[in-house]
Each structure stands twice: as C-alpha cells, then as structure tokens.
Coordinates of C-alpha atoms in Angstrom, one line a residue:
M1 CA 0.0 0.0 0.0
A2 CA 1.5 3.4 -1.0
F3 CA 1.5 6.2 1.6
V4 CA 2.4 9.7 0.6
N5 CA 5.9 10.6 1.8
N6 CA 8.8 12.6 0.6
A7 CA 10.7 9.7 -0.9
L8 CA 7.6 8.8 -3.0
I9 CA 7.2 12.5 -4.1
I10 CA 10.9 12.6 -5.2
R11 CA 10.5 9.4 -7.2
R12 CA 7.4 10.7 -9.0
E13 CA 9.1 14.1 -9.5
L14 CA 12.1 12.4 -11.1
M15 CA 9.9 10.4 -13.5
S16 CA 7.8 13.4 -14.5
N17 CA 10.9 15.5 -15.2
L18 CA 12.4 12.7 -17.4
I19 CA 9.1 12.4 -19.3
T20 CA 8.9 16.2 -19.9
L21 CA 12.4 16.3 -21.2
Y22 CA 11.7 13.3 -23.5
K23 CA 8.6 14.9 -24.8
E24 CA 10.4 18.2 -25.6
G25 CA 13.4 16.4 -27.2
R26 CA 15.8 17.6 -24.5
L27 CA 16.4 14.4 -22.6
L28 CA 19.9 13.7 -23.8
D29 CA 21.0 17.3 -23.5
E30 CA 19.6 18.1 -20.0
I31 CA 19.3 14.8 -18.0
D32 CA 22.7 15.3 -16.4
R33 CA 21.5 18.6 -14.9
I34 CA 18.4 17.2 -13.2
P35 CA 20.2 16.4 -9.9
I36 CA 21.6 20.0 -9.8
K37 CA 18.2 21.5 -10.6
M38 CA 16.4 19.4 -8.0
S39 CA 19.1 20.1 -5.4
P40 CA 20.6 23.5 -6.1
R41 CA 23.5 24.9 -4.1
N42 CA 21.5 27.1 -1.7
N43 CA 18.8 24.6 -1.0
T44 CA 18.4 22.5 2.2
P45 CA 18.8 18.8 1.4
R46 CA 15.7 16.7 1.6
G47 CA 16.8 14.1 4.1
R48 CA 20.5 13.8 3.1
C49 CA 23.6 15.1 4.8
C50 CA 24.5 17.6 2.0
I51 CA 23.4 18.6 -1.5
Y52 CA 26.2 16.6 -3.0
K53 CA 25.1 13.3 -1.4
E54 CA 21.5 14.2 -2.5
R55 CA 22.6 14.8 -6.1
A56 CA 24.4 11.5 -6.2
V57 CA 21.3 9.7 -4.8
L58 CA 19.1 11.4 -7.4
K59 CA 21.4 10.3 -10.2
Y60 CA 21.3 6.7 -9.2
K61 CA 17.6 6.8 -8.7
M62 CA 17.2 7.7 -12.3
L63 CA 18.8 4.5 -13.5
P64 CA 15.9 2.2 -12.7
L65 CA 13.5 4.9 -14.0
L66 CA 15.4 4.6 -17.3
G67 CA 15.1 0.8 -17.2
Y68 CA 18.4 -0.2 -15.6
S69 CA 19.3 -2.2 -12.5
I70 CA 21.9 -0.6 -10.3
S71 CA 24.2 -3.6 -11.1
D72 CA 24.1 -2.5 -14.7
E73 CA 26.3 0.5 -13.9
E74 CA 29.8 -0.2 -15.3
D75 CA 31.6 3.1 -14.4
E76 CA 30.3 5.8 -12.1
L77 CA 31.8 8.4 -14.4
I78 CA 29.5 7.4 -17.3
P79 CA 27.0 10.3 -17.5
L80 CA 23.2 9.8 -17.3
S81 CA 22.9 11.0 -20.9
K82 CA 24.7 7.9 -22.1
Y83 CA 22.4 5.6 -20.2
A84 CA 19.4 7.6 -21.5
E85 CA 20.7 7.3 -25.1
D86 CA 21.1 3.5 -24.7
A87 CA 17.7 3.3 -23.1
L88 CA 16.0 5.0 -26.1
N89 CA 17.8 2.7 -28.6
R90 CA 17.6 -0.7 -26.9
T91 CA 15.2 -3.3 -28.1
E92 CA 15.5 -5.9 -25.3
L93 CA 14.0 -5.4 -21.8
N94 CA 16.0 -5.6 -18.6
K95 CA 15.1 -8.9 -17.1
N96 CA 15.4 -7.7 -13.5
I97 CA 12.2 -6.6 -11.7
L98 CA 13.4 -4.9 -8.6
T99 CA 16.7 -3.2 -7.7
V100 CA 18.2 -1.5 -4.7
V101 CA 19.8 1.9 -5.1
D102 CA 22.8 1.2 -2.8
E103 CA 23.8 4.9 -2.7
A104 CA 20.5 5.6 -1.0
C105 CA 20.5 2.6 1.3
T106 CA 22.8 3.5 4.1
A107 CA 20.8 4.6 7.2
C108 CA 19.1 1.6 8.8
V109 CA 20.4 -0.1 12.0
K110 CA 22.0 -3.5 11.8
T111 CA 20.6 -4.6 15.1
N112 CA 17.0 -4.2 16.1
Y113 CA 17.3 -3.7 19.9
V114 CA 18.7 -0.5 21.3
V115 CA 19.0 0.9 24.9
T116 CA 17.5 4.4 25.2
N117 CA 18.3 7.0 27.8
L118 CA 15.3 5.9 29.8
C119 CA 17.5 3.2 31.3
R120 CA 17.7 3.7 35.1
G121 CA 20.6 1.4 35.7
C122 CA 18.5 -0.6 38.1
V123 CA 20.0 -3.0 40.7
G124 CA 17.9 -5.9 39.4
R125 CA 19.5 -5.8 35.9
P126 CA 17.0 -8.2 34.4
C127 CA 18.2 -7.4 30.9
Y128 CA 21.7 -8.5 31.8
M129 CA 20.6 -11.6 33.8
N130 CA 18.3 -12.9 31.0
C131 CA 20.4 -12.2 27.9
P132 CA 21.3 -15.6 26.4
K133 CA 24.4 -14.4 24.6
G134 CA 26.0 -12.1 27.2
T135 CA 25.7 -9.0 25.0
I136 CA 24.8 -6.5 27.7
S137 CA 27.3 -4.5 29.7
F138 CA 27.0 -1.4 31.8
Q139 CA 28.5 2.1 31.2
P140 CA 30.1 4.2 34.0
N141 CA 26.8 6.0 34.5
G142 CA 25.1 2.7 35.2
Q143 CA 23.1 2.5 32.0
A144 CA 23.0 -0.7 30.0
H145 CA 24.6 -1.1 26.6
I146 CA 24.1 -3.8 24.0
D147 CA 27.0 -5.1 22.0
H148 CA 25.5 -5.2 18.5
N149 CA 28.3 -7.5 17.3
K150 CA 27.0 -10.3 19.5
C151 CA 23.3 -9.5 19.7
V152 CA 21.0 -12.1 18.0
N153 CA 17.9 -9.9 18.1
C154 CA 15.9 -12.3 20.3
G155 CA 14.2 -9.5 22.2
I156 CA 14.4 -11.0 25.7
C157 CA 16.1 -7.9 27.1
K158 CA 13.2 -5.7 25.9
Q159 CA 10.6 -8.0 27.5
A160 CA 12.6 -8.1 30.7
C161 CA 13.2 -4.4 31.2
P162 CA 10.7 -2.9 33.8
Y163 CA 11.2 0.6 32.4
H164 CA 10.6 -0.1 28.8
S165 CA 13.9 1.5 28.1
I166 CA 14.9 -1.0 25.4
V167 CA 13.2 -0.4 22.1
Y168 CA 12.8 -2.4 19.0
I169 CA 13.9 -0.6 15.9
P170 CA 12.8 -2.3 12.7
V171 CA 14.6 -2.4 9.4
P172 CA 11.5 -1.3 7.5
C173 CA 12.0 -3.2 4.2
E174 CA 13.0 -6.4 6.0
E175 CA 10.1 -6.0 8.4
A176 CA 7.6 -5.5 5.5
C177 CA 8.8 -8.5 3.5
P178 CA 6.7 -11.5 4.3
V179 CA 9.2 -14.1 3.0
K180 CA 12.6 -12.8 4.2
A181 CA 13.6 -12.1 0.6
I182 CA 15.6 -8.9 1.5
Q183 CA 18.6 -8.8 3.7
K184 CA 21.7 -6.7 4.4
D185 CA 25.1 -7.6 3.1
E186 CA 28.3 -7.1 5.0
N187 CA 28.3 -3.4 4.1
G188 CA 24.8 -2.9 5.5
I189 CA 23.2 -2.6 2.0
E190 CA 20.0 -4.5 1.3
H191 CA 19.9 -7.1 -1.4
I192 CA 16.8 -8.8 -2.8
D193 CA 17.0 -12.6 -3.3
E194 CA 14.8 -13.2 -6.3
S195 CA 14.7 -16.9 -5.6
K196 CA 12.6 -16.0 -2.5
C197 CA 10.9 -12.7 -3.7
I198 CA 7.2 -12.9 -4.5
Y199 CA 7.1 -9.4 -6.0
C200 CA 4.5 -8.1 -3.6
G201 CA 6.1 -4.7 -3.6
K202 CA 5.8 -4.2 0.2
C203 CA 9.5 -3.3 0.5
I204 CA 9.3 -0.5 -2.0
N205 CA 6.9 1.7 0.0
A206 CA 8.2 0.5 3.4
C207 CA 11.7 2.0 2.7
P208 CA 11.7 5.6 4.2
F209 CA 14.7 6.5 2.0
G210 CA 13.1 5.4 -1.2
S211 CA 16.0 3.1 -2.1
I212 CA 14.1 0.2 -3.6
F213 CA 12.8 0.6 -7.2
E214 CA 11.0 -1.3 -9.9
V215 CA 13.0 -1.5 -13.1
S216 CA 10.8 0.7 -15.2
Q217 CA 9.8 -0.1 -18.8
V218 CA 8.3 3.4 -19.5
F219 CA 11.1 4.5 -21.9
D220 CA 10.9 1.1 -23.7
I221 CA 7.2 1.8 -24.3
L222 CA 7.7 5.4 -25.4
S223 CA 10.6 4.4 -27.7
A224 CA 8.4 1.7 -29.3
L225 CA 5.6 4.3 -29.9
S226 CA 8.2 6.7 -31.4
R227 CA 9.3 4.0 -33.8
G228 CA 5.7 3.8 -35.0
E229 CA 4.9 0.4 -33.4
K230 CA 1.3 -0.3 -32.6
L231 CA 0.7 -0.6 -28.9
V232 CA -2.5 -1.5 -27.1
A233 CA -3.0 -0.6 -23.4
I234 CA -5.0 -3.0 -21.2
L235 CA -6.1 -1.4 -18.0
A236 CA -6.5 -3.3 -14.8
P237 CA -9.9 -3.0 -13.1
S238 CA -8.4 -1.0 -10.3
I239 CA -7.7 1.9 -12.7
Q240 CA -11.2 3.2 -11.7
S241 CA -9.9 3.7 -8.2
Q242 CA -7.2 6.2 -9.3
Y243 CA -9.1 9.0 -10.9
E244 CA -12.5 10.7 -10.3
N245 CA -13.0 10.6 -14.1
T246 CA -15.0 7.9 -16.0
I247 CA -13.3 5.0 -17.6
N248 CA -14.0 6.5 -21.0
D249 CA -12.1 9.7 -19.9
I250 CA -9.2 7.5 -18.9
H251 CA -9.3 5.5 -22.2
E252 CA -9.1 8.8 -24.2
A253 CA -6.2 10.1 -22.1
V254 CA -4.3 6.9 -22.5
K255 CA -4.8 7.0 -26.3
R256 CA -3.4 10.5 -26.4
I257 CA -0.1 9.1 -25.2
G258 CA 0.0 7.3 -28.6
F259 CA -1.6 3.9 -27.9
A260 CA -3.7 2.5 -30.7
D261 CA -6.4 1.4 -28.3
S262 CA -7.2 1.1 -24.6
I263 CA -9.2 -1.9 -23.3
E264 CA -10.4 -2.9 -19.8
V265 CA -8.9 -6.0 -18.3
A266 CA -12.4 -6.4 -16.6
Y267 CA -13.5 -8.1 -19.8
G268 CA -10.9 -10.8 -19.2
A269 CA -12.1 -11.0 -15.6
M270 CA -15.4 -12.2 -16.8
E271 CA -13.7 -15.1 -18.6
T272 CA -11.7 -15.9 -15.5
T273 CA -15.0 -15.9 -13.6
R274 CA -16.6 -18.4 -16.0
R275 CA -13.6 -20.8 -16.0
E276 CA -12.9 -20.5 -12.3
G277 CA -16.5 -21.2 -11.4
L278 CA -16.5 -24.4 -13.6
E279 CA -13.2 -25.5 -12.2
L280 CA -14.4 -24.9 -8.6
Q281 CA -17.5 -27.0 -9.3
E282 CA -15.4 -29.8 -10.8
K283 CA -13.0 -29.9 -7.9
L284 CA -15.6 -29.9 -5.2
E285 CA -17.5 -32.7 -7.0
S286 CA -14.3 -34.7 -7.1
G287 CA -14.0 -34.4 -3.3
Q288 CA -11.3 -31.7 -3.0
P289 CA -12.1 -29.7 0.1
F290 CA -11.4 -26.3 -1.3
M291 CA -9.9 -24.2 -4.1
T292 CA -8.0 -20.9 -4.0
T293 CA -7.9 -18.2 -6.6
S294 CA -5.0 -17.8 -9.0
C295 CA -5.4 -14.2 -10.3
C296 CA -2.9 -12.6 -7.9
P297 CA 0.7 -13.2 -9.3
S298 CA 2.3 -12.6 -5.9
Y299 CA 0.2 -15.3 -4.4
V300 CA 1.1 -17.7 -7.2
E301 CA 4.8 -16.9 -6.6
L302 CA 4.3 -17.5 -2.9
V303 CA 2.9 -21.0 -3.5
R304 CA 5.6 -21.8 -6.1
K305 CA 8.6 -20.7 -4.0
H306 CA 7.4 -21.1 -0.4
M307 CA 4.3 -23.3 -0.1
P308 CA 4.4 -26.2 -2.6
E309 CA 1.9 -28.0 -0.3
M310 CA -0.8 -25.5 -1.4
K311 CA -0.2 -26.0 -5.1
S312 CA -2.9 -28.7 -5.7
F313 CA -5.5 -26.3 -4.2
V314 CA -4.7 -23.3 -6.5
S315 CA -6.9 -22.8 -9.5
S316 CA -5.4 -23.5 -12.8
T317 CA -7.5 -20.7 -14.4
G318 CA -5.6 -17.8 -16.0
S319 CA -5.7 -14.3 -14.6
P320 CA -7.9 -11.5 -16.1
M321 CA -4.8 -10.1 -17.8
Y322 CA -4.1 -13.5 -19.5
Y323 CA -7.6 -13.7 -21.1
T324 CA -7.7 -10.0 -22.0
A325 CA -4.4 -10.3 -23.8
E326 CA -5.8 -13.3 -25.8
M327 CA -8.8 -11.2 -26.8
V328 CA -6.6 -8.2 -27.9
K329 CA -4.3 -10.5 -29.9
E330 CA -7.3 -11.7 -31.9
Q331 CA -8.4 -8.1 -32.6
Y332 CA -4.9 -6.6 -33.1
P333 CA -2.6 -9.5 -34.1
D334 CA 0.2 -7.2 -35.0
A335 CA 0.1 -5.0 -31.9
K336 CA 2.2 -5.1 -28.7
I337 CA 0.3 -5.2 -25.5
V338 CA 1.0 -3.0 -22.4
F339 CA -0.5 -4.0 -19.1
V340 CA -1.3 -1.0 -16.9
G341 CA -1.8 -1.7 -13.3
P342 CA -0.8 -1.1 -9.6
C343 CA 1.2 -4.3 -9.2
V344 CA 4.9 -5.3 -9.1
G345 CA 3.9 -9.0 -9.4
K346 CA 2.5 -8.4 -12.9
R347 CA 6.0 -7.7 -14.1
K348 CA 6.8 -11.3 -13.3
E349 CA 3.6 -12.6 -14.9
V350 CA 4.2 -10.5 -18.0
A351 CA 7.7 -11.9 -18.3
D352 CA 6.2 -15.4 -18.4
N353 CA 3.4 -14.4 -20.9
E354 CA 4.2 -14.3 -24.6
N355 CA 1.1 -12.3 -25.4
V356 CA 2.0 -9.3 -23.2
D357 CA 5.0 -7.2 -23.9
Y358 CA 5.3 -4.4 -21.4
V359 CA 4.1 -3.2 -18.0
M360 CA 3.3 0.3 -16.9
T361 CA 2.2 1.0 -13.3
F362 CA -0.5 3.5 -12.3
E363 CA 2.3 5.6 -10.8
E364 CA 4.2 5.6 -14.1
L365 CA 1.0 6.3 -16.1
D366 CA 0.3 9.4 -14.0
A367 CA 3.9 10.6 -14.4
V368 CA 3.5 10.2 -18.2
F369 CA 0.2 12.2 -18.0
D370 CA 2.0 14.9 -16.0
G371 CA 5.2 14.9 -18.1
M372 CA 3.3 15.1 -21.4
S373 CA 0.8 17.6 -20.0
I374 CA -2.1 15.3 -20.7
E375 CA -5.2 16.2 -18.7
L376 CA -8.1 13.9 -18.1
S377 CA -11.2 15.6 -19.5
P378 CA -14.7 14.4 -20.6
A379 CA -14.4 11.9 -23.4
K380 CA -15.6 12.8 -26.8
E381 CA -16.5 9.2 -27.6
E382 CA -18.4 6.9 -25.3
K383 CA -17.6 3.2 -25.6
E384 CA -19.2 0.2 -23.9
T385 CA -17.8 -0.5 -20.4
A386 CA -17.0 -3.9 -19.0
P387 CA -19.5 -5.7 -16.8
M388 CA -19.6 -4.7 -13.2
P389 CA -18.6 -8.2 -11.8
G390 CA -15.4 -8.0 -13.8
R391 CA -14.6 -4.5 -12.7
G392 CA -15.2 -5.7 -9.1
F393 CA -12.1 -7.8 -9.3
A394 CA -10.2 -4.7 -8.2
R395 CA -11.0 -5.1 -4.6
A396 CA -11.0 -7.8 -1.9
G397 CA -14.1 -9.9 -2.3
G398 CA -14.5 -9.1 -6.0
V399 CA -13.7 -12.6 -7.3
I400 CA -16.0 -14.2 -4.7
S401 CA -18.8 -11.8 -5.6
A402 CA -18.4 -12.4 -9.4
I403 CA -18.4 -16.2 -9.1
A404 CA -21.3 -16.1 -6.6
Q405 CA -23.4 -14.1 -9.1
C406 CA -22.6 -16.3 -12.0
Y407 CA -22.8 -19.6 -10.2
P408 CA -25.3 -19.3 -7.4
Q409 CA -25.9 -23.1 -7.5
L410 CA -22.4 -23.8 -6.1
G411 CA -23.3 -23.1 -2.5
M412 CA -19.9 -21.4 -1.9
K413 CA -18.5 -21.0 1.5
P414 CA -16.0 -18.3 0.7
L415 CA -13.0 -17.0 2.7
Q416 CA -10.9 -13.9 2.1
V417 CA -7.2 -13.5 2.6
S418 CA -6.4 -10.0 1.5
N419 CA -2.9 -9.2 2.6
I420 CA 0.1 -11.6 2.3
D421 CA 1.9 -11.0 5.5
K422 CA 3.6 -13.4 7.9
K423 CA 0.4 -14.0 9.9
N424 CA -1.7 -14.8 6.8
I425 CA 1.1 -17.0 5.3
G426 CA 0.8 -19.1 8.5
L427 CA -3.0 -19.2 8.1
L428 CA -2.6 -20.4 4.5
R429 CA -0.1 -23.1 5.6
A430 CA -2.8 -24.4 8.0
Y431 CA -5.4 -24.4 5.2
A432 CA -3.0 -26.4 3.0
K433 CA -3.4 -29.3 5.4
G434 CA -6.9 -29.6 3.9
K435 CA -8.8 -28.2 6.8
A436 CA -9.9 -24.7 5.6
P437 CA -13.3 -23.5 7.1
G438 CA -14.5 -22.8 3.6
N439 CA -14.5 -24.2 0.1
F440 CA -13.4 -21.2 -1.9
I441 CA -10.5 -18.9 -0.8
E442 CA -9.8 -15.6 -2.5
V443 CA -6.1 -14.6 -1.9
M444 CA -4.8 -11.1 -2.7
A445 CA -1.3 -9.9 -1.8
C446 CA -2.6 -6.4 -0.9
E447 CA -4.8 -5.4 1.9
G448 CA -8.1 -4.4 0.4
G449 CA -7.2 -5.8 -3.0
C450 CA -5.6 -4.3 -6.1
I451 CA -6.9 -0.8 -5.3
S452 CA -4.2 -0.6 -2.7
G453 CA -1.4 -2.0 -4.9
P454 CA 2.2 -0.9 -4.2
S455 CA 2.5 1.0 -7.4
A456 CA -0.9 2.8 -7.2
R457 CA -1.2 6.5 -7.6
L458 CA -3.4 7.0 -4.5
G459 CA -3.5 5.6 -1.0
Y460 CA -6.1 3.0 0.0
V461 CA -8.6 5.2 1.8
Q462 CA -8.9 7.7 -1.1
S463 CA -8.9 5.0 -3.8
Q464 CA -11.6 3.0 -2.0
K465 CA -13.9 6.0 -2.0
I466 CA -13.4 6.7 -5.7
F467 CA -13.9 3.0 -6.6
K468 CA -17.1 2.8 -4.7
K469 CA -18.4 5.8 -6.6
A470 CA -17.4 4.3 -9.9
M471 CA -19.2 1.1 -9.0
G472 CA -22.4 3.1 -8.2
E473 CA -22.2 2.5 -4.5
N474 CA -22.9 5.0 -1.7

C-alpha cells in the first residue's frame, strides 16, 4: 500500500521530469543537470547530509526509471545522458524486476534492539541476567549497553526491562517482507533474493529512504511508440480507483499518449469468472475440500517458491490479464500489449506471458500524463464499459462476488485473505493441510485488494472512496 511521503514524491518528480524532457526532445541534453536543478547549491537537502550526497542519490535513482538495475552501472563516471541514449535505442527489456539503489540505502540499523536514555541502571539488571548471549554490559553512569556484534535480536532484554527503556527498531523493508527475501550484506546494503521474492512490492513503500525501485519499462514503451509500433494498453480493473474521471475519460487520455487502443482487463475478468466457477464445481464434486484463486501473481509466486503444499489447491484458471491479452491479440494480431496496473507482481507474470510485452504502473502512467501535459477531460466518444462483476475484481471480495453471481448453485462457503503477511502465510499453511473453514478462498497480496497496490497513484482510503463511486455505491 502506497503512503504519501517525501521519498515517494521525489520518485514521482524524477519520473515526471524525465518524461517532460523526453517529450520536448531535451532528454539527452539536460538529463545530467536534473540532480543539480532538483538540489541547487543554496537549498536545504531533503533528508541527506548535504546537497552533494543528495545529487548522487538522485542520479542513481534515475537509472531504474530509465530501465536499468543498479548492477548495470559499469563506471560511475558514465553520464546519465549515455544511459538515456542507450535506453532509447535498446530493443530488449532488462530482465530484473526490482533493484536497490545502494547509494540511498545507508541509514538503517544493523541490530533491532537499542537501549535508550530511559534506562535507570537498576539493581535488578533483568536485561543482563536474562540475555542468552551475554551481549549486555554497563556504562560508567550505570546505563545498560548492547554489543551489537553479539546480539542475535531475540528481544528477551526488551521483554525483561521494567522501564521499557529497550526499544525495537525495525529495518522497514525487512520488516515488511513476508518471506525474508531482502537482507543486508556485510556493508549494510539491502539485497533482494529473487529466488525468494514474491514481488508483492511491500518493501518499496516501506523504505523511508526510497532506495528500492521497480526497473521501469516506460522508456521502452515510449521508444516503441516513437518507432511507429502499434501498442494497445490493457487497463487493470483498479484503474477506476485512481481517478475521479469515468473509464472513458481514462481511455481517451491513454490513447493521447500514442496507444492504438485502450481496453479494460475487466473483460478478461469475466472469462476468469466463467472458467474458475466451472473449475471450482469440478474440484468440489471430485472431493477436493477447497480451491483458491489464481489471479494474484504474488500469491502464485508465494505458492511456487514457499508453499508447494498448497499447489494442488490453487486454481489453474488464468488471470484476467491473461484472457484479455488473448482477446486483444485476436483483434490486433500485429500489436504489442502493455498491461497498466498497480502491481509489481504483474512484471513477473508478463515476463512469463508471450502475449503481453510491457508493464506500466499507475504511478508511471500518472507521471506520463504529467510529463506530457495530458489532462483527463470528458471523453468525446463513449464506448461500452465492461460488466460490473469483472470491474469488481479490483477489490477484496471481488472474485468471490463475481463467481457467486454467475454460479449461485455452487453453494460457496468463501473466505478472504487480502494481505500476504507473515500471519496470513501461517494461516494459508494451516489451510494447506486440507482443513480450511470454507471451500473457496480468494487470496490477494494487498490489503483491500488491487486498489491498494504498491504501485498505485493513490492511498487505499482515497482509492476505495473513488472506486465505490465508480461502482455506483454509496
């Protein structure tokens, strides 16, 4: 879930600036000056020690926005203009999905437990007496001190302290990751283990320094359009939670970017509903106790990498994006398809789908609108909108609702798991033993569903209100 913070604002500002320069044909000439313009000599740094550190961080943050991993940097003296030139000319996508800007990742503690000045140096010394590793000593003033080279982060000292003077300080990205896919190296820099990562995107918005980025495909998309290639945008159902405008207004704005057409993924959601309902019926009749959804790519990755015992219970039905792409290929066989959504996990799903070529997030789409000065205004042409059950896939309970409407005879006993965190992973492991208290489980990585995706334009509270209005609800 995206919360408004300064790191997020800087990320969006950088992308908008890059798009503006691209539109005006000044990208190669002026990109190297962006850090100086955003952090001029007389300005107060926005969270860094000095403007020079801030400029360096801004430079490296532009690499993933241009479609590079930080590991792609060969020489720190190579100017951004060279990377931008290569980005505009490349024809192959970077295969990495996430990258850590190591220049920005420097401030988090290596040990989670710290003694504050609330310590009274008490005679009882329960922190010292109960530490299993002997990491606690006492300073001349009597206050306790933890040797962070020995501490194993068990937390016993915190529990034992009668004054609550020992505090737990999380490493935000590690704390947010439900599968321990991100860890520090010997230099204190976070690294993402893609053999564990489920691409839920929680780490991106958890990092208060904005050091974790998706490897963007925006400039690959814009370059393809500039070469005259036909591109069709397919919009995730949750797009209606991002703007007060109608879906037709959004379609028209997307087409002004240069897309040949813009189509709702909610149409594919109806095909997912049809197939998943039939599959559920077959599995229940065969004696299987329950079935889970399969439309959330992060959940699919979770099962594949961490919960193989759940695999037999996961639906084999394709996602709404999968079926929408098939429909578009029939209508536009010579077009490339761009999925537009709020989800990091879709980058992995798209990489495995031969019918979809690119991904653009809602955050990136909004930056393109801003950078190209495209305003959403009342559409001149009204086109038929997708059925409401398909559009409802955007929020938690949407899949359940759609199948219940289309297959009332199933007698579903549904369950919702909308937030893949450590607690809910434990719950799913328990269900995998075949003892779930329902027969159809909808699983979404994001709390509240896709309308609170990690790459959304708006926060959950605001997007929920907008989506309810779009669905004709009070």
